[in-house]
């Protein structure tokens, strides 16, 4: 399985630790760790292991400026442009990254796995997600707008936010 890790300069201190944990904690081991950003990560990160590769954001079919323009056209705040753009990078990874695995996992660049982690069950298809208790109001407002209020939180103590997620290309293609 490949791991896709979008990152920006604010994550530069924790990125090497995140990558190190991705190289040694997943079971089974990852095939590749694909770092997605505007600028290449430091050589000290890229040269650590042959499985680490940098993917330029320019390879993706959407640009951050397009996201900002769409938000402006809709009269929305542009303060979260980077967050919306990052979500699109995660979803569009199969279009930009040649021979990406099926499935692939997206990991936030500030996540460090301290123990063994398994992204799928033994069948290789069923995803395993931790339950977070984060609560960031704009995310829930976005979910409400996106679903027209059809999504209900059954467990208020669990946010539904996840700092890593397994994606299946066939499901993304059907959306």
CSV table of N, CA and C in Angstrom, one decimal:
chain,number,residue,atom,x,y,z
A,1,UNK,N,0.8,-1.2,0.0
A,1,UNK,CA,0.0,0.0,0.0
A,1,UNK,C,0.9,1.2,0.0
A,2,UNK,N,0.5,2.3,-0.7
A,2,UNK,CA,1.2,3.5,-0.7
A,2,UNK,C,0.5,4.5,0.3
A,3,UNK,N,1.3,5.3,0.9
A,3,UNK,CA,0.9,6.4,1.8
A,3,UNK,C,1.1,7.7,1.1
A,4,UNK,N,0.1,8.6,1.0
A,4,UNK,CA,0.1,9.9,0.5
A,4,UNK,C,0.1,10.9,1.6
A,5,UNK,N,1.1,11.7,1.7
A,5,UNK,CA,1.3,12.7,2.8
A,5,UNK,C,1.4,14.1,2.2
A,6,UNK,N,0.3,14.8,2.1
A,6,UNK,CA,0.4,16.2,1.7
A,6,UNK,C,1.0,17.0,2.8
A,7,UNK,N,1.9,18.0,2.5
A,7,UNK,CA,2.5,18.8,3.5
A,7,UNK,C,2.8,20.2,3.0
A,8,UNK,N,3.0,21.1,3.9
A,8,UNK,CA,3.5,22.4,3.6
A,8,UNK,C,4.6,22.8,4.6
A,9,UNK,N,5.1,24.0,4.4
A,9,UNK,CA,6.3,24.4,5.1
A,9,UNK,C,6.1,24.4,6.6
A,10,UNK,N,4.9,24.7,7.1
A,10,UNK,CA,4.6,24.7,8.5
A,10,UNK,C,4.8,23.3,9.2
A,11,UNK,N,4.8,22.3,8.4
A,11,UNK,CA,5.0,20.9,8.9
A,11,UNK,C,6.4,20.4,8.8
A,12,UNK,N,7.3,21.3,8.4
A,12,UNK,CA,8.7,20.9,8.1
A,12,UNK,C,9.4,20.3,9.3
A,13,UNK,N,9.1,20.7,10.6
A,13,UNK,CA,9.8,20.1,11.7
A,13,UNK,C,9.3,18.7,12.1
A,14,UNK,N,8.0,18.4,11.9
A,14,UNK,CA,7.5,17.1,12.3
A,14,UNK,C,7.5,16.1,11.1
A,15,UNK,N,7.6,16.6,9.8
A,15,UNK,CA,7.6,15.8,8.7
A,15,UNK,C,8.6,14.6,8.7
A,16,UNK,N,9.9,14.9,9.1
A,16,UNK,CA,10.8,13.7,9.1
A,16,UNK,C,10.4,12.7,10.1
A,17,UNK,N,9.8,13.1,11.2
A,17,UNK,CA,9.3,12.1,12.2
A,17,UNK,C,8.1,11.3,11.7
A,18,UNK,N,7.2,12.0,11.1
A,18,UNK,CA,6.1,11.4,10.4
A,18,UNK,C,6.5,10.3,9.4
A,19,UNK,N,7.4,10.7,8.6
A,19,UNK,CA,7.9,9.8,7.5
A,19,UNK,C,8.6,8.6,8.2
A,20,UNK,N,9.4,8.8,9.2
A,20,UNK,CA,10.1,7.7,9.9
A,20,UNK,C,9.1,6.7,10.4
A,21,UNK,N,8.0,7.3,11.0
A,21,UNK,CA,7.0,6.4,11.6
A,21,UNK,C,6.3,5.6,10.5
A,22,UNK,N,6.1,6.2,9.3
A,22,UNK,CA,5.5,5.5,8.2
A,22,UNK,C,6.4,4.4,7.6
A,23,UNK,N,7.7,4.6,7.8
A,23,UNK,CA,8.6,3.6,7.3
A,23,UNK,C,8.7,2.3,8.2
A,24,UNK,N,8.4,2.5,9.5
A,24,UNK,CA,8.6,1.4,10.4
A,24,UNK,C,7.4,0.9,11.2
A,25,UNK,N,6.3,1.6,11.2
A,25,UNK,CA,5.2,1.2,12.0
A,25,UNK,C,4.1,0.5,11.3
A,26,UNK,N,3.8,0.7,10.1
A,26,UNK,CA,2.6,0.0,9.4
A,26,UNK,C,2.9,-1.5,9.2
A,27,UNK,N,1.9,-2.3,9.4
A,27,UNK,CA,2.0,-3.7,9.1
A,27,UNK,C,0.8,-4.1,8.2
A,28,UNK,N,1.0,-4.6,7.1
A,28,UNK,CA,2.3,-4.9,6.5
A,28,UNK,C,3.0,-3.5,6.1
A,29,UNK,N,4.3,-3.6,5.8
A,29,UNK,CA,5.0,-2.3,5.5
A,29,UNK,C,4.5,-1.7,4.2
A,30,UNK,N,4.6,-0.4,4.2
A,30,UNK,CA,4.2,0.4,3.0
A,30,UNK,C,5.1,0.2,1.8
A,31,UNK,N,4.5,0.2,0.7
A,31,UNK,CA,5.3,0.1,-0.6
A,31,UNK,C,6.0,1.4,-0.9
A,32,UNK,N,5.3,2.5,-0.7
A,32,UNK,CA,5.9,3.9,-0.9
A,32,UNK,C,5.3,4.9,0.0
A,33,UNK,N,6.1,5.9,0.3
A,33,UNK,CA,5.6,7.1,1.1
A,33,UNK,C,5.7,8.2,0.1
A,34,UNK,N,4.6,8.8,-0.3
A,34,UNK,CA,4.5,9.8,-1.4
A,34,UNK,C,4.3,11.1,-0.7
A,35,UNK,N,5.2,12.0,-0.8
A,35,UNK,CA,5.1,13.3,-0.1
A,35,UNK,C,4.7,14.3,-1.2
A,36,UNK,N,3.5,15.0,-0.9
A,36,UNK,CA,2.9,15.9,-1.9
A,36,UNK,C,3.1,17.3,-1.4
A,37,UNK,N,3.7,18.2,-2.2
A,37,UNK,CA,3.8,19.6,-1.8
A,37,UNK,C,4.2,20.5,-3.0
A,38,UNK,N,4.3,21.8,-2.7
A,38,UNK,CA,4.7,22.7,-3.8
A,38,UNK,C,6.2,22.6,-4.0
A,39,UNK,N,6.9,22.6,-2.9
A,39,UNK,CA,8.4,22.5,-2.9
A,39,UNK,C,8.8,21.1,-2.4
A,40,UNK,N,9.9,20.6,-2.9
A,40,UNK,CA,10.5,19.3,-2.5
A,40,UNK,C,10.9,19.4,-1.1
A,41,UNK,N,10.7,18.3,-0.4
A,41,UNK,CA,11.2,18.2,1.0
A,41,UNK,C,12.7,18.2,1.0
A,42,UNK,N,13.3,18.4,2.2
A,42,UNK,CA,14.7,18.4,2.3
A,42,UNK,C,15.3,17.0,1.8
A,43,UNK,N,16.5,17.0,1.3
A,43,UNK,CA,17.2,15.8,0.9
A,43,UNK,C,17.3,14.8,2.1
A,44,UNK,N,17.4,15.4,3.3
A,44,UNK,CA,17.6,14.5,4.5
A,44,UNK,C,16.4,13.6,4.7
A,45,UNK,N,15.2,14.1,4.2
A,45,UNK,CA,14.0,13.3,4.2
A,45,UNK,C,13.9,12.3,3.1
A,46,UNK,N,14.1,12.9,1.9
A,46,UNK,CA,14.0,12.0,0.6
A,46,UNK,C,15.1,10.9,0.6
A,47,UNK,N,16.2,11.2,1.0
A,47,UNK,CA,17.3,10.2,0.9
A,47,UNK,C,17.3,9.1,2.0
A,48,UNK,N,16.4,9.2,2.9
A,48,UNK,CA,16.3,8.3,4.1
A,48,UNK,C,16.0,6.9,3.6
A,49,UNK,N,15.2,6.7,2.6
A,49,UNK,CA,14.8,5.4,2.2
A,49,UNK,C,14.3,5.5,0.7
A,50,UNK,N,14.6,4.4,-0.1
A,50,UNK,CA,14.2,4.4,-1.5
A,50,UNK,C,12.7,4.5,-1.7
A,51,UNK,N,11.9,4.1,-0.7
A,51,UNK,CA,10.4,4.1,-0.8
A,51,UNK,C,9.8,5.5,-0.7
A,52,UNK,N,10.6,6.5,-0.3
A,52,UNK,CA,10.1,7.9,-0.2
A,52,UNK,C,10.2,8.6,-1.5
A,53,UNK,N,9.1,9.2,-2.0
A,53,UNK,CA,9.1,9.9,-3.3
A,53,UNK,C,8.4,11.3,-3.1
A,54,UNK,N,8.8,12.3,-3.8
A,54,UNK,CA,8.2,13.6,-3.8
A,54,UNK,C,7.3,13.7,-5.0
A,55,UNK,N,6.1,14.2,-4.8
A,55,UNK,CA,5.2,14.4,-5.9
A,55,UNK,C,4.8,15.9,-5.9
A,56,UNK,N,5.1,16.6,-6.9
A,56,UNK,CA,4.9,18.1,-6.9
A,56,UNK,C,3.4,18.3,-7.1
A,57,UNK,N,2.9,19.3,-6.4
A,57,UNK,CA,1.4,19.7,-6.6
A,57,UNK,C,1.1,20.0,-8.0
A,58,UNK,N,2.1,20.4,-8.8
A,58,UNK,CA,1.9,20.8,-10.2
A,58,UNK,C,1.4,19.6,-11.0
A,59,UNK,N,1.6,18.4,-10.5
A,59,UNK,CA,1.1,17.2,-11.2
A,59,UNK,C,-0.4,17.0,-11.1
A,60,UNK,N,-1.0,17.7,-10.2
A,60,UNK,CA,-2.4,17.5,-9.9
A,60,UNK,C,-3.3,18.4,-10.9
A,61,UNK,N,-4.5,17.9,-11.2
A,61,UNK,CA,-5.3,18.6,-12.1
A,61,UNK,C,-6.1,19.8,-11.6
A,62,UNK,N,-5.7,20.3,-10.4
A,62,UNK,CA,-6.3,21.4,-9.8
A,62,UNK,C,-5.3,22.3,-9.1
A,63,UNK,N,-5.5,23.6,-9.1
A,63,UNK,CA,-4.5,24.5,-8.4
A,63,UNK,C,-5.2,25.2,-7.3
A,64,UNK,N,-4.4,25.6,-6.3
A,64,UNK,CA,-4.9,26.2,-5.1
A,64,UNK,C,-5.7,27.5,-5.5
A,65,UNK,N,-5.2,28.2,-6.5
A,65,UNK,CA,-5.8,29.5,-6.9
A,65,UNK,C,-7.2,29.2,-7.5
A,66,UNK,N,-7.4,28.0,-8.1
A,66,UNK,CA,-8.8,27.7,-8.6
A,66,UNK,C,-9.7,27.5,-7.4
A,67,UNK,N,-9.3,26.9,-6.3
A,67,UNK,CA,-10.1,26.7,-5.2
A,67,UNK,C,-10.5,28.0,-4.6
A,68,UNK,N,-9.5,28.9,-4.4
A,68,UNK,CA,-9.7,30.2,-3.9
A,68,UNK,C,-10.7,31.0,-4.7
A,69,UNK,N,-10.6,30.9,-6.0
A,69,UNK,CA,-11.5,31.6,-7.0
A,69,UNK,C,-12.9,31.1,-6.8
A,70,UNK,N,-13.1,29.8,-6.7
A,70,UNK,CA,-14.4,29.2,-6.5
A,70,UNK,C,-15.0,29.7,-5.2
A,71,UNK,N,-14.2,29.7,-4.1
A,71,UNK,CA,-14.8,30.2,-2.9
A,71,UNK,C,-15.2,31.6,-3.0
A,72,UNK,N,-14.4,32.5,-3.6
A,72,UNK,CA,-14.7,33.9,-3.8
A,72,UNK,C,-16.0,34.0,-4.6
A,73,UNK,N,-16.2,33.3,-5.7
A,73,UNK,CA,-17.4,33.3,-6.5
A,73,UNK,C,-18.6,33.0,-5.8
A,74,UNK,N,-18.5,32.1,-4.8
A,74,UNK,CA,-19.6,31.7,-4.0
A,74,UNK,C,-19.8,32.6,-2.7
A,75,UNK,N,-19.0,33.6,-2.6
A,75,UNK,CA,-19.1,34.5,-1.5
A,75,UNK,C,-18.7,33.9,-0.1
A,76,UNK,N,-17.8,32.9,-0.2
A,76,UNK,CA,-17.3,32.2,1.0
A,76,UNK,C,-16.0,32.8,1.4
A,77,UNK,N,-15.7,32.6,2.7
A,77,UNK,CA,-14.4,33.0,3.2
A,77,UNK,C,-13.3,32.2,2.6
A,78,UNK,N,-12.2,32.9,2.3
A,78,UNK,CA,-11.1,32.2,1.6
A,78,UNK,C,-10.1,31.8,2.7
A,79,UNK,N,-10.4,32.0,4.0
A,79,UNK,CA,-9.4,31.7,5.0
A,79,UNK,C,-9.1,30.2,5.1
A,80,UNK,N,-10.0,29.3,4.6
A,80,UNK,CA,-9.8,27.9,4.7
A,80,UNK,C,-9.4,27.3,3.3
A,81,UNK,N,-9.0,28.1,2.4
A,81,UNK,CA,-8.6,27.7,1.0
A,81,UNK,C,-7.6,26.5,1.1
A,82,UNK,N,-6.6,26.6,1.9
A,82,UNK,CA,-5.6,25.6,2.0
A,82,UNK,C,-6.2,24.3,2.4
A,83,UNK,N,-7.1,24.3,3.4
A,83,UNK,CA,-7.7,23.1,3.8
A,83,UNK,C,-8.6,22.4,2.8
A,84,UNK,N,-9.4,23.2,2.0
A,84,UNK,CA,-10.2,22.7,1.0
A,84,UNK,C,-9.3,22.1,-0.1
A,85,UNK,N,-8.2,22.8,-0.5
A,85,UNK,CA,-7.3,22.4,-1.5
A,85,UNK,C,-6.7,21.0,-1.1
A,86,UNK,N,-6.3,20.9,0.2
A,86,UNK,CA,-5.6,19.7,0.6
A,86,UNK,C,-6.6,18.5,0.5
A,87,UNK,N,-7.9,18.7,0.8
A,87,UNK,CA,-8.9,17.6,0.7
A,87,UNK,C,-9.0,17.2,-0.8
A,88,UNK,N,-8.9,18.1,-1.7
A,88,UNK,CA,-9.0,17.8,-3.1
A,88,UNK,C,-7.7,17.0,-3.6
A,89,UNK,N,-6.5,17.4,-3.0
A,89,UNK,CA,-5.3,16.7,-3.4
A,89,UNK,C,-5.4,15.2,-2.9
A,90,UNK,N,-6.0,15.0,-1.8
A,90,UNK,CA,-6.2,13.6,-1.3
A,90,UNK,C,-7.1,12.8,-2.2
A,91,UNK,N,-8.2,13.4,-2.6
A,91,UNK,CA,-9.1,12.7,-3.5
A,91,UNK,C,-8.6,12.5,-4.9
A,92,UNK,N,-7.8,13.4,-5.4
A,92,UNK,CA,-7.3,13.4,-6.8
A,92,UNK,C,-5.9,12.7,-6.9
A,93,UNK,N,-5.4,12.1,-5.8
A,93,UNK,CA,-4.1,11.4,-5.9
A,93,UNK,C,-4.1,10.4,-7.0
A,94,UNK,N,-5.1,9.6,-7.3
A,94,UNK,CA,-5.0,8.6,-8.3
A,94,UNK,C,-4.8,9.2,-9.7
A,95,UNK,N,-5.3,10.4,-9.9
A,95,UNK,CA,-5.2,11.1,-11.2
A,95,UNK,C,-3.8,11.7,-11.4
A,96,UNK,N,-3.1,12.0,-10.3
A,96,UNK,CA,-1.8,12.6,-10.4
A,96,UNK,C,-0.6,11.7,-10.2
A,97,UNK,N,-0.8,10.6,-9.5
A,97,UNK,CA,0.3,9.8,-9.1
A,97,UNK,C,0.2,8.4,-9.9
A,98,UNK,N,1.2,8.3,-10.7
A,98,UNK,CA,1.3,7.1,-11.5
A,98,UNK,C,1.4,5.8,-10.7
A,99,UNK,N,0.7,4.8,-11.0
A,99,UNK,CA,0.7,3.5,-10.4
A,99,UNK,C,0.5,3.5,-8.9
A,100,UNK,N,-0.4,4.4,-8.4
A,100,UNK,CA,-0.7,4.5,-7.0
A,100,UNK,C,-1.4,3.2,-6.6
A,101,UNK,N,-1.2,2.7,-5.4
A,101,UNK,CA,-1.7,1.4,-5.0
A,101,UNK,C,-3.2,1.5,-4.9
A,102,UNK,N,-3.9,0.3,-4.9
A,102,UNK,CA,-5.3,0.2,-4.6
A,102,UNK,C,-5.4,-0.8,-3.4
A,103,UNK,N,-5.8,-0.3,-2.3
A,103,UNK,CA,-6.1,1.0,-1.9
A,103,UNK,C,-4.9,1.8,-1.6
A,104,UNK,N,-5.0,3.1,-1.2
A,104,UNK,CA,-3.9,3.9,-0.7
A,104,UNK,C,-4.4,4.6,0.5
A,105,UNK,N,-3.5,5.0,1.4
A,105,UNK,CA,-3.8,5.6,2.6
A,105,UNK,C,-3.3,7.1,2.6
A,106,UNK,N,-4.1,8.0,3.0
A,106,UNK,CA,-3.6,9.4,3.2
A,106,UNK,C,-3.4,9.7,4.6
A,107,UNK,N,-2.2,10.3,4.9
A,107,UNK,CA,-1.8,10.5,6.3
A,107,UNK,C,-1.5,12.0,6.5
A,108,UNK,N,-2.1,12.6,7.5
A,108,UNK,CA,-1.7,14.0,7.8
A,108,UNK,C,-0.2,14.1,8.1
A,109,UNK,N,0.4,15.2,7.7
A,109,UNK,CA,1.9,15.3,7.8
A,109,UNK,C,2.3,15.5,9.3
A,110,UNK,N,1.4,15.8,10.2
A,110,UNK,CA,1.7,16.0,11.6
A,110,UNK,C,1.4,14.8,12.4
A,111,UNK,N,1.1,13.7,11.8
A,111,UNK,CA,0.8,12.5,12.5
A,111,UNK,C,2.1,11.6,12.7
A,112,UNK,N,2.3,11.2,13.9
A,112,UNK,CA,3.5,10.3,14.1
A,112,UNK,C,2.9,9.0,14.8
A,113,UNK,N,3.1,7.9,14.2
A,113,UNK,CA,2.7,6.6,14.7
A,113,UNK,C,3.7,6.1,15.7
A,114,UNK,N,3.2,5.9,17.0
A,114,UNK,CA,4.1,5.5,18.0
A,114,UNK,C,4.1,4.0,18.2
A,115,UNK,N,3.2,3.4,17.6
A,115,UNK,CA,3.0,1.9,17.8
A,115,UNK,C,2.7,1.3,16.4
A,116,UNK,N,2.7,0.0,16.3
A,116,UNK,CA,2.3,-0.6,15.1
A,116,UNK,C,0.9,-0.2,14.7
A,117,UNK,N,0.7,0.0,13.4
A,117,UNK,CA,-0.6,0.5,12.8
A,117,UNK,C,-0.9,-0.4,11.6
A,118,UNK,N,-2.2,-0.8,11.6
A,118,UNK,CA,-2.7,-1.6,10.4
A,118,UNK,C,-3.8,-0.8,9.8
A,119,UNK,N,-3.6,-0.4,8.5
A,119,UNK,CA,-4.6,0.4,7.8
A,119,UNK,C,-5.8,-0.3,7.3
A,120,UNK,N,-5.6,-1.6,7.0
A,120,UNK,CA,-6.7,-2.4,6.5
A,120,UNK,C,-6.8,-3.7,7.3
A,121,UNK,N,-7.9,-4.3,7.3
A,121,UNK,CA,-8.0,-5.7,7.9
A,121,UNK,C,-7.3,-6.7,7.0
A,122,UNK,N,-7.2,-7.9,7.4
A,122,UNK,CA,-6.5,-8.9,6.6
A,122,UNK,C,-7.1,-9.1,5.2
A,123,UNK,N,-8.3,-8.7,5.0
A,123,UNK,CA,-8.9,-8.9,3.6
A,123,UNK,C,-8.3,-7.8,2.7
A,124,UNK,N,-7.6,-6.9,3.2
A,124,UNK,CA,-7.0,-5.8,2.4
A,124,UNK,C,-7.9,-4.8,1.9
A,125,UNK,N,-9.2,-4.9,2.2
A,125,UNK,CA,-10.2,-4.0,1.7
A,125,UNK,C,-10.8,-3.2,2.8
A,126,UNK,N,-11.2,-3.8,3.9
A,126,UNK,CA,-11.8,-3.1,5.0
A,126,UNK,C,-10.9,-2.2,5.7
A,127,UNK,N,-11.2,-0.9,5.8
A,127,UNK,CA,-10.4,0.0,6.5
A,127,UNK,C,-10.6,0.1,8.0
A,128,UNK,N,-9.5,0.4,8.6
A,128,UNK,CA,-9.5,0.5,10.1
A,128,UNK,C,-9.3,2.0,10.4
A,129,UNK,N,-10.2,2.6,11.2
A,129,UNK,CA,-10.0,4.0,11.5
A,129,UNK,C,-10.1,4.2,13.0
A,130,UNK,N,-9.2,5.1,13.5
A,130,UNK,CA,-9.4,5.4,15.0
A,130,UNK,C,-10.5,6.4,15.1
A,131,UNK,N,-11.0,6.5,16.3
A,131,UNK,CA,-12.1,7.5,16.6
A,131,UNK,C,-11.5,8.7,17.3
A,132,UNK,N,-11.6,9.8,16.7
A,132,UNK,CA,-11.1,11.1,17.3
A,132,UNK,C,-12.1,11.8,18.1
A,133,UNK,N,-11.7,12.7,19.0
A,133,UNK,CA,-12.6,13.5,19.7
A,133,UNK,C,-12.4,15.0,19.4
A,134,UNK,N,-11.7,15.3,18.3
A,134,UNK,CA,-11.5,16.6,17.8
A,134,UNK,C,-12.9,17.3,17.5
A,135,UNK,N,-12.9,18.6,17.7
A,135,UNK,CA,-14.2,19.3,17.3
A,135,UNK,C,-13.8,20.6,16.8
A,136,UNK,N,-13.9,20.8,15.5
A,136,UNK,CA,-13.5,22.1,14.8
A,136,UNK,C,-14.8,22.5,14.0
A,137,UNK,N,-15.5,23.5,14.5
A,137,UNK,CA,-16.8,23.8,14.0
A,137,UNK,C,-16.9,24.0,12.5
A,138,UNK,N,-15.9,24.6,11.8
A,138,UNK,CA,-16.0,24.8,10.4
A,138,UNK,C,-16.1,23.4,9.6
A,139,UNK,N,-15.5,22.4,10.2
A,139,UNK,CA,-15.5,21.1,9.5
A,139,UNK,C,-17.0,20.5,9.6
A,140,UNK,N,-17.6,20.7,10.7
A,140,UNK,CA,-19.0,20.2,10.8
A,140,UNK,C,-20.0,21.1,10.0
A,141,UNK,N,-19.7,22.4,9.9
A,141,UNK,CA,-20.5,23.3,9.0
A,141,UNK,C,-20.4,22.8,7.6
A,142,UNK,N,-19.1,22.5,7.2
A,142,UNK,CA,-18.9,22.1,5.8
A,142,UNK,C,-19.6,20.7,5.5
A,143,UNK,N,-19.6,19.8,6.5
A,143,UNK,CA,-20.3,18.5,6.3
A,143,UNK,C,-21.8,18.7,6.2
A,144,UNK,N,-22.3,19.7,7.0
A,144,UNK,CA,-23.7,20.0,6.9
A,144,UNK,C,-24.1,20.5,5.5
A,145,UNK,N,-23.3,21.5,5.0
A,145,UNK,CA,-23.6,22.1,3.7
A,145,UNK,C,-23.4,21.0,2.6
A,146,UNK,N,-22.4,20.2,2.7
A,146,UNK,CA,-22.1,19.2,1.7
A,146,UNK,C,-23.2,18.1,1.6
A,147,UNK,N,-23.8,17.7,2.7
A,147,UNK,CA,-24.8,16.7,2.8
A,147,UNK,C,-26.2,17.2,2.9
A,148,UNK,N,-26.4,18.5,3.0
A,148,UNK,CA,-27.7,19.1,3.1
A,148,UNK,C,-28.3,18.7,4.5
A,149,UNK,N,-27.5,18.5,5.4
A,149,UNK,CA,-28.0,18.2,6.8
A,149,UNK,C,-28.4,16.7,7.0
A,150,UNK,N,-28.1,15.9,6.0
A,150,UNK,CA,-28.5,14.5,6.1
A,150,UNK,C,-27.7,13.6,7.0
A,151,UNK,N,-26.5,14.1,7.4
A,151,UNK,CA,-25.7,13.3,8.3
A,151,UNK,C,-25.9,13.7,9.7
A,152,UNK,N,-26.2,12.7,10.6
A,152,UNK,CA,-26.5,13.0,12.0
A,152,UNK,C,-25.4,12.3,12.8
A,153,UNK,N,-24.9,13.1,13.8
A,153,UNK,CA,-23.9,12.5,14.7
A,153,UNK,C,-24.6,11.7,15.8
A,154,UNK,N,-24.4,10.4,15.8
A,154,UNK,CA,-25.0,9.5,16.7
A,154,UNK,C,-24.2,9.4,18.0
A,155,UNK,N,-22.9,9.6,17.9
A,155,UNK,CA,-22.0,9.6,19.1
A,155,UNK,C,-21.3,10.9,19.2
A,156,UNK,N,-21.9,11.9,20.0
A,156,UNK,CA,-21.4,13.2,20.0
A,156,UNK,C,-20.0,13.3,20.6
A,157,UNK,N,-19.6,12.3,21.4
A,157,UNK,CA,-18.2,12.3,21.9
A,157,UNK,C,-17.1,11.9,20.9
A,158,UNK,N,-17.6,11.4,19.7
A,158,UNK,CA,-16.7,11.1,18.6
A,158,UNK,C,-16.9,12.0,17.5
A,159,UNK,N,-15.8,12.6,17.0
A,159,UNK,CA,-16.0,13.7,16.0
A,159,UNK,C,-16.1,13.1,14.6
A,160,UNK,N,-15.6,11.9,14.3
A,160,UNK,CA,-15.6,11.5,12.9
A,160,UNK,C,-14.4,11.9,12.1
A,161,UNK,N,-13.6,12.9,12.7
A,161,UNK,CA,-12.4,13.3,12.1
A,161,UNK,C,-11.3,12.3,12.2
A,162,UNK,N,-10.6,12.1,11.2
A,162,UNK,CA,-9.5,11.1,11.2
A,162,UNK,C,-8.3,11.7,10.6
A,163,UNK,N,-7.2,11.4,11.2
A,163,UNK,CA,-5.9,12.0,10.7
A,163,UNK,C,-5.2,11.1,9.7
A,164,UNK,N,-5.8,10.0,9.4
A,164,UNK,CA,-5.4,9.2,8.2
A,164,UNK,C,-6.7,8.4,7.7
A,165,UNK,N,-6.7,8.2,6.4
A,165,UNK,CA,-7.8,7.5,5.8
A,165,UNK,C,-7.4,6.7,4.6
A,166,UNK,N,-8.0,5.5,4.5
A,166,UNK,CA,-7.8,4.6,3.3
A,166,UNK,C,-8.8,5.0,2.2
A,167,UNK,N,-8.3,5.1,1.0
A,167,UNK,CA,-9.1,5.5,-0.1
A,167,UNK,C,-9.0,4.3,-1.1
A,168,UNK,N,-10.2,4.0,-1.7
A,168,UNK,CA,-10.2,3.0,-2.8
A,168,UNK,C,-10.5,3.7,-4.1
A,169,UNK,N,-9.6,3.5,-5.1
A,169,UNK,CA,-9.7,4.2,-6.4
A,169,UNK,C,-11.1,4.0,-7.0
A,170,UNK,N,-11.5,2.7,-7.0
A,170,UNK,CA,-12.8,2.4,-7.7
A,170,UNK,C,-14.0,3.2,-7.0
A,171,UNK,N,-13.9,3.4,-5.8
A,171,UNK,CA,-15.0,4.2,-5.1
A,171,UNK,C,-14.9,5.6,-5.5
A,172,UNK,N,-13.7,6.2,-5.5
A,172,UNK,CA,-13.5,7.6,-5.9
A,172,UNK,C,-13.9,7.8,-7.3
A,173,UNK,N,-13.6,6.9,-8.2
A,173,UNK,CA,-14.0,7.0,-9.6
A,173,UNK,C,-15.5,7.0,-9.8
A,174,UNK,N,-16.2,6.3,-8.9
A,174,UNK,CA,-17.7,6.3,-9.0
A,174,UNK,C,-18.4,7.5,-8.5
A,175,UNK,N,-17.7,8.4,-7.8
A,175,UNK,CA,-18.3,9.6,-7.2
A,175,UNK,C,-18.6,10.6,-8.2
